[in-house]
Structures are given as C-alpha cells and as structure tokens.
C-alpha atoms as a printed R data frame, in Angstrom:
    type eleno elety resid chain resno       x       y        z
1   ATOM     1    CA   UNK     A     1 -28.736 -11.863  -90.296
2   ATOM     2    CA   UNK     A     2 -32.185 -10.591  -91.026
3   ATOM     3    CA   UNK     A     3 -33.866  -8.772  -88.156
4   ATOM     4    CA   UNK     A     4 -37.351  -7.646  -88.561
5   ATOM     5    CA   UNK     A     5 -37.119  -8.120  -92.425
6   ATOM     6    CA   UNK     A     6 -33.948  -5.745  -92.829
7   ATOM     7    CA   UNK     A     7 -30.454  -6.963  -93.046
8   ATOM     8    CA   UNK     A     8 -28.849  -6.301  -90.019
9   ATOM     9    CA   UNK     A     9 -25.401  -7.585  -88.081
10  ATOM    10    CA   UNK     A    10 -24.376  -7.460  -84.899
11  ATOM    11    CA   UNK     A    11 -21.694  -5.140  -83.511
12  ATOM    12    CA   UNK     A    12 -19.270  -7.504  -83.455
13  ATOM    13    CA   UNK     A    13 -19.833  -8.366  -86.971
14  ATOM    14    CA   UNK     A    14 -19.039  -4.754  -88.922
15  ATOM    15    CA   UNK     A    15 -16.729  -5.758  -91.829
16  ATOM    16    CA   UNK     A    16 -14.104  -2.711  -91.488
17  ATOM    17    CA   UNK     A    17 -12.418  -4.024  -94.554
18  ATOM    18    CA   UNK     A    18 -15.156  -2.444  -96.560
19  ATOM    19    CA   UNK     A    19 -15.523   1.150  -96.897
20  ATOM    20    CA   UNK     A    20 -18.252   3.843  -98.293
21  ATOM    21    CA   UNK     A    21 -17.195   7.121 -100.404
22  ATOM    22    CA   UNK     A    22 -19.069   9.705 -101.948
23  ATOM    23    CA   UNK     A    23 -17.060  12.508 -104.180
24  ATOM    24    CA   UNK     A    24 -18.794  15.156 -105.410
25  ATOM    25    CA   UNK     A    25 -18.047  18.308 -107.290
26  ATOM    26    CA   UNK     A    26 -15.817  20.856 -106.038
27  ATOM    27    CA   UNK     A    27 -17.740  24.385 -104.586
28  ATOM    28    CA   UNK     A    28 -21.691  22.813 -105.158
29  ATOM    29    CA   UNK     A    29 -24.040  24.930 -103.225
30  ATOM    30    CA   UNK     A    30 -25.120  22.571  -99.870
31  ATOM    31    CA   UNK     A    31 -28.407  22.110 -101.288
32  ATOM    32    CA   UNK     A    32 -27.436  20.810 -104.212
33  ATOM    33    CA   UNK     A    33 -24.415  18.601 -102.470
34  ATOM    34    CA   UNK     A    34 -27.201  17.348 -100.101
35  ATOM    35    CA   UNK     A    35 -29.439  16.269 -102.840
36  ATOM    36    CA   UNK     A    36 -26.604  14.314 -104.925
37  ATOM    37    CA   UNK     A    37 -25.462  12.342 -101.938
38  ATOM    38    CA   UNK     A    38 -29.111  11.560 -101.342
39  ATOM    39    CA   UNK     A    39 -29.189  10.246 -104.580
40  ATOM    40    CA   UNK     A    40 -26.353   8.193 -104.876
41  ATOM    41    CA   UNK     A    41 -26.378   6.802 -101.533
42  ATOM    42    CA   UNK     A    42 -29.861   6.085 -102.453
43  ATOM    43    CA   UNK     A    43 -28.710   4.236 -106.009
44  ATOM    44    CA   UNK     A    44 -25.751   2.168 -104.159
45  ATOM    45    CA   UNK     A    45 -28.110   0.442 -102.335
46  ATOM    46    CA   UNK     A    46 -30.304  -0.512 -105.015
47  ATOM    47    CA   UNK     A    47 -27.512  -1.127 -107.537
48  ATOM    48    CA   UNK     A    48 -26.248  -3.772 -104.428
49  ATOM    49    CA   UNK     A    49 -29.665  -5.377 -103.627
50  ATOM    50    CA   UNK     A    50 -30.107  -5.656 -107.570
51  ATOM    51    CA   UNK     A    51 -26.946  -6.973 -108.193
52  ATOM    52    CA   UNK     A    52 -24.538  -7.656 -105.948
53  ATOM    53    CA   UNK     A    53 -26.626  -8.376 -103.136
54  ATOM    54    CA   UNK     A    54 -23.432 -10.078 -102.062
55  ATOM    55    CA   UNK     A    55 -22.010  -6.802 -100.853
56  ATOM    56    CA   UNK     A    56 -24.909  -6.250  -98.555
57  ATOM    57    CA   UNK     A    57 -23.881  -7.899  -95.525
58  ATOM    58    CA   UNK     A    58 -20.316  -5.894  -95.985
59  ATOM    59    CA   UNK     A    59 -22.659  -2.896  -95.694
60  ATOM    60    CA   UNK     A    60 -22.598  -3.690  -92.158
61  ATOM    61    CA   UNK     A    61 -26.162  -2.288  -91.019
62  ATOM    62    CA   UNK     A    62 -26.551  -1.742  -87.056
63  ATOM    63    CA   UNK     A    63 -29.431  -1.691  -85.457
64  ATOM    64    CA   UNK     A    64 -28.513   1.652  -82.517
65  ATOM    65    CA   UNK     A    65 -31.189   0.989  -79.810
66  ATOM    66    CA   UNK     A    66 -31.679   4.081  -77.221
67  ATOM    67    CA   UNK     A    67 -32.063   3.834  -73.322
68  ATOM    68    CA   UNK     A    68 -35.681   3.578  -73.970
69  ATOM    69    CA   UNK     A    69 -35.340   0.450  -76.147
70  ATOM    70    CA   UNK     A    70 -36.036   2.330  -79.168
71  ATOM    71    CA   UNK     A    71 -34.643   1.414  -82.753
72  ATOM    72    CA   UNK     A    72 -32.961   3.237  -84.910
73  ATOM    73    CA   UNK     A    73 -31.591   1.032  -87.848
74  ATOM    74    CA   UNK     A    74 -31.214   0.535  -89.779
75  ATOM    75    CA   UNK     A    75 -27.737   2.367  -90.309
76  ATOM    76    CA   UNK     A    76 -24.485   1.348  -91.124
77  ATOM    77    CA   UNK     A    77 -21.492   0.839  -88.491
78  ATOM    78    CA   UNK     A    78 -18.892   1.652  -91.367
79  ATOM    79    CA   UNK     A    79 -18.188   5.407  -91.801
80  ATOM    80    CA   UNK     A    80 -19.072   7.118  -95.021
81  ATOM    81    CA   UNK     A    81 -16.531   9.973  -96.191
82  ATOM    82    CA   UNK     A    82 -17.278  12.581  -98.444
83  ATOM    83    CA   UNK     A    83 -15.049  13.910 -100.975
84  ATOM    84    CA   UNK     A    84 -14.728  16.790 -103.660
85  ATOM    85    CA   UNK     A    85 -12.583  17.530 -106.164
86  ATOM    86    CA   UNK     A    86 -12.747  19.051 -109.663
87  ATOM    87    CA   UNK     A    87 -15.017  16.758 -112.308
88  ATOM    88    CA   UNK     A    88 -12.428  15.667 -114.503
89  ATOM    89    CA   UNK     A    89 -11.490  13.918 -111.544
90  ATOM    90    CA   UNK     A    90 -15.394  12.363 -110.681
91  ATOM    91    CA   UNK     A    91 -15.225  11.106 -114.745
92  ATOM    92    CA   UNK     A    92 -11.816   9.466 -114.256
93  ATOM    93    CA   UNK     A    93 -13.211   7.978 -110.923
94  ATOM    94    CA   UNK     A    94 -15.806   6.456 -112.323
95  ATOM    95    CA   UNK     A    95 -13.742   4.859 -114.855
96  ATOM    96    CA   UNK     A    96 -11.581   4.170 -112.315
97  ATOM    97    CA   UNK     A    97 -14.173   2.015 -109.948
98  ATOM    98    CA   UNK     A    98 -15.676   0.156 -113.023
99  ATOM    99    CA   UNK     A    99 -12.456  -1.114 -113.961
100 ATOM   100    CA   UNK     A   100 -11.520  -2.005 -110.695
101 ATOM   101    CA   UNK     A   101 -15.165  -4.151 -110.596
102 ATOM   102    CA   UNK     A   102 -16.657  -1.663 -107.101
103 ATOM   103    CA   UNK     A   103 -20.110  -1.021 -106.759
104 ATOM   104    CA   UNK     A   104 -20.745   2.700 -107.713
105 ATOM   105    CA   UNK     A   105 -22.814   4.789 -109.155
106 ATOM   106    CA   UNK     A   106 -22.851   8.658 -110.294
107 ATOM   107    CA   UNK     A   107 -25.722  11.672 -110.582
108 ATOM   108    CA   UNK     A   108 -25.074  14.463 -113.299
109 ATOM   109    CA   UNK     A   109 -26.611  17.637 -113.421
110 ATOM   110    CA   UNK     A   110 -28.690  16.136 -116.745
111 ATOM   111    CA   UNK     A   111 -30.482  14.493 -113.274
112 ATOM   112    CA   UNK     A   112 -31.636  17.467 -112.196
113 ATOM   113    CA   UNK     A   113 -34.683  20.206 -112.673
114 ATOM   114    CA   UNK     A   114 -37.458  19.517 -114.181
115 ATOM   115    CA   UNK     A   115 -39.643  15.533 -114.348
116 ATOM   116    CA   UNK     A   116 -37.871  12.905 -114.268
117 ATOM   117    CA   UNK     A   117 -39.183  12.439 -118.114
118 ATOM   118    CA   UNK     A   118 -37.005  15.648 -118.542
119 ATOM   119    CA   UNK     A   119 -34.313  14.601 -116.792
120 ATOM   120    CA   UNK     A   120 -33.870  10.807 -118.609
121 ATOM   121    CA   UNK     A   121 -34.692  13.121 -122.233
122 ATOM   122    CA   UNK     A   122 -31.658  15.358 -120.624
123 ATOM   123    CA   UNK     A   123 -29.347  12.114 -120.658
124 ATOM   124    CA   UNK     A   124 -30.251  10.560 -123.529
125 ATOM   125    CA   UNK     A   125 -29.369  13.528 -125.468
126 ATOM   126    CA   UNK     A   126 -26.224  14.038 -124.151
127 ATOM   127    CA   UNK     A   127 -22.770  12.367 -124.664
128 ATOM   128    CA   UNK     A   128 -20.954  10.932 -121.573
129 ATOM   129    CA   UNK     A   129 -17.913  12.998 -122.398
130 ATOM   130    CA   UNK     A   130 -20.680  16.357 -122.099
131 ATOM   131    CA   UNK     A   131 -21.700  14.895 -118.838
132 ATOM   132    CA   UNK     A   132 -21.691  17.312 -115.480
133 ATOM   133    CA   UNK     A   133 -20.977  14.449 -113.085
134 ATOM   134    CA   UNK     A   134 -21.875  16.088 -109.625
135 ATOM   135    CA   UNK     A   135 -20.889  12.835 -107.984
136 ATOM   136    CA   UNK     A   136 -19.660   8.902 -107.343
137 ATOM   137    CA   UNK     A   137 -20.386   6.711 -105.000
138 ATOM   138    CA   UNK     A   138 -18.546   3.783 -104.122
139 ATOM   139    CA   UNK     A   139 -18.795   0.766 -101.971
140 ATOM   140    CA   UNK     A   140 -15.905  -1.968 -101.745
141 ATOM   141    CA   UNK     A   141 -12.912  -3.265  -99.807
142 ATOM   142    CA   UNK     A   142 -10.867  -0.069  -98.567
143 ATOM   143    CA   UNK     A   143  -7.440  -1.226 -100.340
144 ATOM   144    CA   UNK     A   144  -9.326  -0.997 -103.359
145 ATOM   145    CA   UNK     A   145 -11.245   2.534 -102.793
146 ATOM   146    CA   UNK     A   146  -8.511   4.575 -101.161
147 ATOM   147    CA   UNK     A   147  -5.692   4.142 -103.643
148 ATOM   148    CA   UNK     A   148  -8.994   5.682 -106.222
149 ATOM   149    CA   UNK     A   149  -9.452   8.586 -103.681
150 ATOM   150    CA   UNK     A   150  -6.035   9.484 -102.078
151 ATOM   151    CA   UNK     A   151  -5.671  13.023 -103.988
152 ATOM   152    CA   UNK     A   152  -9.323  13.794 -103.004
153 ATOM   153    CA   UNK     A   153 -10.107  16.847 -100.370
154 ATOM   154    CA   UNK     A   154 -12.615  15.828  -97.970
155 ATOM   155    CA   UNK     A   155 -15.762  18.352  -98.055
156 ATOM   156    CA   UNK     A   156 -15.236  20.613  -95.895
C-alpha cells in the first residue's frame, strides 16, 4: 500500500516470514561498525527498489504515529539483527546468499577513506579474494537466512 508516496503496510500486514541481517567484522571500532551498517542497509534498499522491487512489500515498512499524531515511518516492523564473526566467514556468506538467490549486499574497507573516486580506484585494483569485507547484508525468507547465520555471534 502506498501512503504518502512511501510503501507502507499496515500492522496487521508485517510479513514475519522475512527477515533482515547485517554481519560485520569481528572487533570493528563502533564508528566504523556504525558507518558499514549505514551503508549496507542503505544499498539493500536500493539493490531491492532496483531490482527486486518485489521484496519491498516483505520489507514490511510501518508507519509508528505518536500520541500527538505525529509520523514516524517510515520504518520497518521486522527486526534487524546484527552479527559478527571473523571475515572468512562474511566472504563465504556472501557466496553463500548469492547462491541461495537473497538480496544482499557487502562494504569492504577498499569503500572507505578518501573520495569516492578513491574508493571505486581502491576496488578496481583489487582482487575479490584481497577484499576486507567489513560486512553483508541480507534480506529474504528467515528459513533461508538463518541456516546462513546460525554460527554467527550477535554484536555485542
């Protein structure tokens, strides 16, 4: 249902088959954590509106109106856990979720410092198997997701 232009569905209507998960990299600083999750939550749901805009009604946006009638949406009525583990791990995830056909996407430290210029001249010169994957993202049906991310810690 579209409500005032955003995609938004009512209470009753959160599709708790679905399920959001974010791994990153075991002992980042916070600020650094913060900014990757930014950036792949960020990515997910422009990868979905670009193509699988499908999925986006799974997303299960809310619109959370206060006593005062305010809005605040929109936001999504599915929980989103966050995960770490070592980055041989985020690789093989990645694989993992691609093969598996989920929505996902990743941010490497080749993302980071610098322009943006830098950063794509970062990842162009370097091989995926030299990547620093600092996270994944993932969107999709939970009996899909969790068998990917049962050995994962959550962040603590």
């Amino acid at each position: 249902m579209q409500h005032n232009g955003r995609l938004i569905v009512a209470p009753a209507d959160v599709d708790t088959r679905y399920k959001f998960a974010v791994a990153l990299k075991a002992k980042l600083d916070a600020g650094v954590a913060a900014n990757a999750v930014g950036h792949l939550c960020l990515g997910l749901l422009a990868k979905a509106a670009a193509e699988r805009s499908e999925l986006l009604p799974h997303m299960s946006f809310l619109d959370f109106p206060d006593a005062d009638e305010g809005s605040h949406a929109p936001v999504s009525g599915l929980s989103l856990v966050v995960l770490e583990r070592r980055p041989a791990w985020l690789r093989r995830l990645r694989s993992e979720a691609a093969a598996e056909g989920l929505l996902s996407t990743d941010f490497t430290a080749q993302m980071t410092g610098g322009s943006h210029l830098d950063q794509l001249e970062r990842m162009r010169r370097t091989p995926e198997a030299e990547l620093d994957y600092y996270g994944v993202a993932l969107f999709g049906p939970r009996d899909v997701i969790d068998p990917l991310t049962k050995k994962f810690s959550l962040l603590r």
